[in-house]
């Protein structure tokens, strides 16, 4: 199943190239959710609601995808995580960027096991229709296309053998970055610097998350092109690793790392992320 949020905080199920409004389910789920719950109520409810959502979608008239404004498919993640330096060729290209070093010393270990996972501000999360507003046009603002996991089931110290049981689904994401000397979480948390979408594909539709193609073009020119089979920490290890440190909650968003080909964008550019057909195309305008 493919699930999106669109227009004015509406919930949709996508069938073919049409969006079927199932916001009635969203209202009911949110009303029943305790205020102090950790995580996103709608993502948490997906397993119990799946059959009903499919029924509602089949009964609702569809609108063409091209006529809706797609928002981030998760409204309220408890956290947004990011894996750094998780493709070997990206590590090699970063070794040539001067800002990677301060006083001749590398700022971060390029070993993900040593460096750990970083967090991005939840307030940076947007959907493709919102675009990325460049906060510091005088600095270098880079695109990072990534496969993104949406956590579906709460868990802490999750063993790798059980890791995929905790995944609700997958999306495409852009982990936008302002280059500079500040802490990574600061530079990657500007408003709009975490793009997610165009929808969530539920985990049952992705046979092997460690074999998903991933590419990004800017104004029609391919900049990044890889497959998650090149990940240093694979999907199971990423889940195991993060959950060694903190509990994962339904709706948590997890950027899995970007491949080589990272480069700058400026207002007026159009970024287009592509993957397996089910994951769709993430078309995002860079704006002032
Ligand atoms: Mn990244």
Coordinates of C-alpha atoms and ligand atoms in Angstrom, one line a residue:
X1 CA 0.0 0.0 0.0
X2 CA 1.1 3.5 -0.7
X3 CA 0.1 6.2 1.8
X4 CA 0.5 10.0 1.5
X5 CA -0.4 13.2 3.3
X6 CA -1.7 15.9 1.0
X7 CA -3.2 19.4 0.7
X8 CA -4.5 20.6 4.1
X9 CA -3.2 17.7 6.2
X10 CA -5.3 15.0 4.5
X11 CA -4.5 11.3 4.5
X12 CA -4.5 9.5 1.1
X13 CA -4.1 6.0 -0.2
X14 CA -2.6 5.9 -3.7
X15 CA -4.0 3.5 -6.3
X16 CA -2.5 3.7 -9.7
X17 CA -1.8 7.4 -10.2
X18 CA -4.8 8.6 -8.1
X19 CA -5.1 9.7 -4.5
X20 CA -8.0 8.4 -2.5
X21 CA -9.0 10.5 0.5
X22 CA -9.1 8.4 3.7
X23 CA -9.0 11.4 6.1
X24 CA -11.9 10.0 8.1
X25 CA -9.6 7.3 9.4
X26 CA -7.0 9.8 10.3
X27 CA -9.5 11.8 12.3
X28 CA -10.6 8.7 14.2
X29 CA -7.1 7.5 14.9
X30 CA -5.9 10.9 16.1
X31 CA -8.9 11.4 18.4
X32 CA -8.2 8.1 20.1
X33 CA -4.5 8.8 20.6
X34 CA -3.3 9.9 24.0
X35 CA -1.7 13.4 23.9
X36 CA 1.5 12.1 25.6
X37 CA 2.1 9.2 23.3
X38 CA 5.5 9.1 21.7
X39 CA 5.5 8.7 18.0
X40 CA 3.0 9.3 15.2
X41 CA -0.5 7.9 15.9
X42 CA -1.4 7.2 12.3
X43 CA 1.8 5.3 11.6
X44 CA 1.3 3.3 14.8
X45 CA -2.2 2.4 13.8
X46 CA -1.4 1.2 10.3
X47 CA -1.3 -2.6 11.0
X48 CA -4.7 -2.6 12.7
X49 CA -6.2 -0.2 10.1
X50 CA -4.8 -1.5 6.9
X51 CA -7.8 -3.5 5.7
X52 CA -10.2 -0.7 6.6
X53 CA -8.0 1.9 4.8
X54 CA -8.0 -0.2 1.7
X55 CA -11.8 -0.5 1.9
X56 CA -12.2 3.2 2.4
X57 CA -9.8 4.0 -0.5
X58 CA -11.7 1.7 -2.9
X59 CA -14.9 3.5 -2.0
X60 CA -13.6 7.0 -2.2
X61 CA -13.3 8.8 -5.6
X62 CA -9.7 9.4 -6.6
X63 CA -8.0 12.5 -7.7
X64 CA -5.0 12.6 -10.0
X65 CA -1.7 12.7 -8.1
X66 CA -0.6 15.7 -10.2
X67 CA -3.5 17.8 -8.7
X68 CA -2.6 17.4 -5.0
X69 CA 0.1 19.1 -2.9
X70 CA 2.1 16.3 -1.3
X71 CA 3.2 16.8 2.3
X72 CA 5.7 14.8 4.4
X73 CA 3.9 11.5 4.8
X74 CA 4.6 11.5 8.6
X75 CA 3.0 14.3 10.5
X76 CA 4.6 13.9 13.9
X77 CA 7.8 11.8 14.2
X78 CA 9.3 11.6 17.6
X79 CA 12.7 12.0 16.0
X80 CA 14.4 12.3 12.6
X81 CA 17.6 10.3 12.5
X82 CA 20.4 10.4 9.9
X83 CA 23.2 8.0 9.1
X84 CA 26.5 9.7 8.2
X85 CA 29.1 8.4 5.7
X86 CA 27.4 5.2 4.9
X87 CA 28.6 4.7 1.3
X88 CA 32.4 4.2 0.8
X89 CA 32.6 6.4 -2.4
X90 CA 30.9 9.2 -0.5
X91 CA 33.5 9.0 2.2
X92 CA 36.2 9.3 -0.5
X93 CA 34.6 12.4 -2.0
X94 CA 34.2 14.0 1.5
X95 CA 38.0 13.4 2.1
X96 CA 38.6 16.1 -0.5
X97 CA 36.3 18.7 1.1
X98 CA 38.4 21.1 3.1
X99 CA 35.7 21.7 5.7
X100 CA 36.0 18.0 6.7
X101 CA 39.2 19.0 8.5
X102 CA 39.9 21.6 11.2
X103 CA 43.6 22.2 11.9
X104 CA 44.5 19.2 9.8
X105 CA 42.4 16.9 12.0
X106 CA 39.3 15.2 10.7
X107 CA 36.2 16.7 12.4
X108 CA 34.2 13.5 12.4
X109 CA 35.3 9.9 12.2
X110 CA 34.3 8.5 8.8
X111 CA 33.6 5.2 10.5
X112 CA 29.9 5.2 11.2
X113 CA 30.4 2.8 14.1
X114 CA 32.6 5.5 15.8
X115 CA 30.7 8.5 14.6
X116 CA 27.2 7.3 15.5
X117 CA 23.9 8.5 14.1
X118 CA 22.9 12.2 14.1
X119 CA 19.5 13.8 14.7
X120 CA 17.8 16.5 12.5
X121 CA 15.2 18.9 14.0
X122 CA 11.7 17.6 13.4
X123 CA 10.8 21.1 12.3
X124 CA 13.0 20.7 9.2
X125 CA 10.6 18.1 7.8
X126 CA 8.7 19.0 4.6
X127 CA 7.0 17.2 1.7
X128 CA 8.0 17.6 -1.9
X129 CA 5.3 20.2 -2.7
X130 CA 6.8 22.6 -0.2
X131 CA 10.2 22.9 -1.8
X132 CA 13.5 23.7 -0.1
X133 CA 14.0 27.4 0.8
X134 CA 17.7 28.1 0.8
X135 CA 18.5 29.7 4.1
X136 CA 22.1 30.8 3.4
X137 CA 22.5 31.5 -0.3
X138 CA 26.1 32.7 0.1
X139 CA 27.1 29.3 1.4
X140 CA 27.2 25.9 -0.2
X141 CA 23.9 24.0 0.1
X142 CA 24.1 20.3 -0.9
X143 CA 21.6 17.7 -1.9
X144 CA 21.8 14.2 -0.4
X145 CA 19.4 11.7 -1.8
X146 CA 18.7 8.8 0.6
X147 CA 16.4 5.8 1.2
X148 CA 14.4 6.6 4.3
X149 CA 12.9 4.1 6.8
X150 CA 9.7 4.8 8.6
X151 CA 9.7 2.9 11.9
X152 CA 6.4 1.1 12.5
X153 CA 6.8 -0.6 15.8
X154 CA 8.3 0.6 19.1
X155 CA 11.6 -1.1 20.1
X156 CA 14.8 -0.7 22.0
X157 CA 18.0 -2.9 21.6
X158 CA 16.4 -4.5 18.5
X159 CA 18.5 -7.4 17.3
X160 CA 19.3 -7.4 13.6
X161 CA 17.3 -10.6 13.0
X162 CA 14.1 -8.7 14.1
X163 CA 15.0 -5.3 12.7
X164 CA 12.7 -5.4 9.6
X165 CA 9.7 -6.3 11.8
X166 CA 10.1 -2.7 13.1
X167 CA 9.8 -1.0 9.7
X168 CA 6.4 0.4 8.6
X169 CA 7.6 1.4 5.2
X170 CA 10.0 3.3 3.0
X171 CA 10.2 6.7 1.4
X172 CA 12.7 8.8 -0.6
X173 CA 14.4 11.6 1.2
X174 CA 16.7 14.6 0.8
X175 CA 19.0 15.3 3.7
X176 CA 19.8 18.8 2.7
X177 CA 23.0 20.3 4.2
X178 CA 24.6 23.7 4.6
X179 CA 28.3 23.3 4.5
X180 CA 30.3 25.0 7.2
X181 CA 32.0 24.6 10.6
X182 CA 28.9 24.1 12.7
X183 CA 27.7 20.9 14.3
X184 CA 26.1 18.6 11.7
X185 CA 22.7 18.6 13.4
X186 CA 22.6 22.4 13.3
X187 CA 23.5 22.7 9.6
X188 CA 21.1 20.0 8.6
X189 CA 18.1 21.3 10.5
X190 CA 17.2 24.5 8.7
X191 CA 13.5 24.7 7.8
X192 CA 12.8 22.5 4.8
X193 CA 16.1 20.8 4.9
X194 CA 14.6 17.3 5.4
X195 CA 12.4 16.4 2.5
X196 CA 10.3 13.2 2.7
X197 CA 8.0 11.7 0.2
X198 CA 6.4 11.5 -2.2
X199 CA 4.6 8.8 -0.1
X200 CA 5.3 5.8 2.1
X201 CA 5.4 2.4 0.5
X202 CA 4.5 -0.2 3.2
X203 CA 7.3 -2.7 4.0
X204 CA 5.6 -5.7 2.4
X205 CA 6.0 -4.1 -1.1
X206 CA 9.8 -3.8 -0.8
X207 CA 11.2 -7.3 -1.2
X208 CA 14.8 -6.4 -0.2
X209 CA 15.6 -3.0 1.2
X210 CA 19.3 -3.7 0.8
X211 CA 18.7 -3.8 -3.0
X212 CA 16.9 -0.6 -3.8
X213 CA 18.1 1.7 -6.7
X214 CA 18.5 5.4 -5.9
X215 CA 19.3 8.3 -8.1
X216 CA 19.1 12.1 -8.1
X217 CA 19.2 14.6 -11.0
X218 CA 19.4 18.4 -10.8
X219 CA 17.8 20.2 -13.7
X220 CA 17.9 16.9 -15.7
X221 CA 21.5 16.2 -15.0
X222 CA 22.2 13.0 -13.0
X223 CA 24.3 13.7 -9.9
X224 CA 23.8 10.7 -7.7
X225 CA 23.1 7.1 -8.8
X226 CA 23.5 4.1 -6.6
X227 CA 21.9 1.1 -4.9
X228 CA 21.4 0.4 -1.2
X229 CA 23.4 -2.8 -1.7
X230 CA 26.4 -0.5 -1.3
X231 CA 25.4 0.6 2.2
X232 CA 28.2 0.1 4.7
X233 CA 25.7 -0.4 7.5
X234 CA 22.8 -2.2 5.9
X235 CA 19.2 -1.5 6.8
X236 CA 19.0 -4.2 9.6
X237 CA 22.3 -2.9 11.1
X238 CA 21.1 0.7 11.1
X239 CA 18.1 -0.2 13.1
X240 CA 20.1 -2.4 15.5
X241 CA 22.7 0.4 15.9
X242 CA 20.3 3.3 16.6
X243 CA 18.2 1.3 19.0
X244 CA 21.2 0.5 21.1
X245 CA 21.1 4.1 22.1
X246 CA 17.4 5.0 22.1
X247 CA 13.9 3.6 21.8
X248 CA 12.5 3.8 18.3
X249 CA 8.8 4.8 18.0
X250 CA 6.3 4.4 15.3
X251 CA 6.7 7.2 12.8
X252 CA 10.4 7.8 13.5
X253 CA 12.1 8.8 10.3
X254 CA 15.5 7.4 9.5
X255 CA 17.7 8.7 6.7
X256 CA 20.1 5.9 5.7
X257 CA 23.0 7.8 4.2
X258 CA 23.8 9.4 0.9
X259 CA 26.0 8.0 -1.9
X260 CA 28.7 9.8 -3.9
X261 CA 27.8 12.7 -6.1
X262 CA 26.7 15.2 -3.5
X263 CA 26.7 18.7 -4.9
X264 CA 25.4 22.2 -4.5
X265 CA 21.9 23.6 -5.5
X266 CA 20.6 27.1 -5.7
X267 CA 17.2 28.8 -5.9
X268 CA 15.5 27.9 -9.2
X269 CA 16.9 24.4 -9.4
X270 CA 14.7 21.3 -9.6
X271 CA 15.8 18.2 -7.8
X272 CA 14.3 14.9 -8.9
X273 CA 14.9 11.7 -6.9
X274 CA 14.1 8.3 -8.4
X275 CA 14.1 4.8 -7.1
X276 CA 12.2 1.5 -7.5
X277 CA 8.8 2.2 -9.3
X278 CA 6.8 1.8 -6.1
X279 CA 8.8 4.5 -4.3
X280 CA 7.9 7.0 -6.9
X281 CA 9.6 10.2 -7.9
X282 CA 10.5 12.9 -5.5
X283 CA 10.4 16.2 -7.4
X284 CA 11.4 19.2 -5.3
X285 CA 11.9 22.9 -6.2
X286 CA 14.8 24.8 -4.6
X287 CA 13.6 28.2 -3.8
X288 CA 14.8 31.5 -2.3
Ligands
LIG1 MN1 22.8 12.4 4.8

